[in-house]
XYZ file of C-alpha atoms in Angstrom:
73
model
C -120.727 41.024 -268.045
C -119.481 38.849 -264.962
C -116.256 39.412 -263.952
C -114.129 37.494 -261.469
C -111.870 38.033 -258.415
C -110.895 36.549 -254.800
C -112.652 36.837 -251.975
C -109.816 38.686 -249.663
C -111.744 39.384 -246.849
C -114.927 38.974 -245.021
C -116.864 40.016 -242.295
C -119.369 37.584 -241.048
C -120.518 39.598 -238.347
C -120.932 42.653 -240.375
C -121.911 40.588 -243.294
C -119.430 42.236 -246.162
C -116.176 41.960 -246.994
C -113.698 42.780 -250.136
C -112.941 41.142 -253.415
C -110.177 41.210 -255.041
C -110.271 41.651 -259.156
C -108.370 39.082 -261.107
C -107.869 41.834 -263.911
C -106.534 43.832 -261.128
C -107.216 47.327 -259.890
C -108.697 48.255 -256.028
C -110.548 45.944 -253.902
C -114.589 45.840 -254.851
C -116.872 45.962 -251.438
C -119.577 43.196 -251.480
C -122.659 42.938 -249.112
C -124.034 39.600 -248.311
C -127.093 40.368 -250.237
C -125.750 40.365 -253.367
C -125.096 36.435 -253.099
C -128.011 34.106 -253.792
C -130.207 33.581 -251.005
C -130.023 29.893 -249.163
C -126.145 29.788 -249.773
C -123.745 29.116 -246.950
C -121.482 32.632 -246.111
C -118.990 33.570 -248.249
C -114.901 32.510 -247.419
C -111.606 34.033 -248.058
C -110.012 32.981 -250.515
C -113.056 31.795 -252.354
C -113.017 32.303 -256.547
C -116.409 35.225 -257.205
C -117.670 35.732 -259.611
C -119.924 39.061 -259.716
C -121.175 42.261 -262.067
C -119.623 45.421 -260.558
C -122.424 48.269 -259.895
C -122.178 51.651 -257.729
C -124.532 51.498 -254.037
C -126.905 54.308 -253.212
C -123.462 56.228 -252.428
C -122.148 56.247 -255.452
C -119.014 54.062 -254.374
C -118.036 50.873 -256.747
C -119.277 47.588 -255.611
C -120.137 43.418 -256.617
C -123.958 43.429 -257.368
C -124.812 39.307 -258.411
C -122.446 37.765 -256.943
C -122.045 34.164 -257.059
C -119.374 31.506 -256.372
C -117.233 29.183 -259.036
C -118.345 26.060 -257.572
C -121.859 24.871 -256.240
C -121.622 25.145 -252.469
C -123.918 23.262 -250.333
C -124.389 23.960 -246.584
């Protein structure tokens, strides 16, 4: 079930940053891949939506992530 948060930071270089849940609780690591391809980079600040998952490493993270608004580059 999609849940939703703020994007509170980002690393374009690096290509991750944080989100922030709007239910609360600890910031949620995203990677850039987990944003539809052919989308301009994430911003801070930005509404997400996104499914949280576990990575390889077992650590919480946004898997499908996606923004509130359509966002053209």
């Amino acid at each position: 079930m999609p849940q939703v948060g703020t994007l509170k930071t980002w690393n374009e270089d690096r290509g991750f940053g944080f989100i922030l849940p709007a239910s609360g609780g600890p910031e949620l690591f995203v990677h850039i891949k987990a944003f539809p391809r052919n989308t301009p980079p994430p911003a801070v600040g930005e509404t997400v939506f996104y499914e949280a998952g576990y990575g390889n490493d077992g650590r919480a993270r946004a898997t499908h992530a996606y923004f509130y608004f359509v966002r053209f580059p």
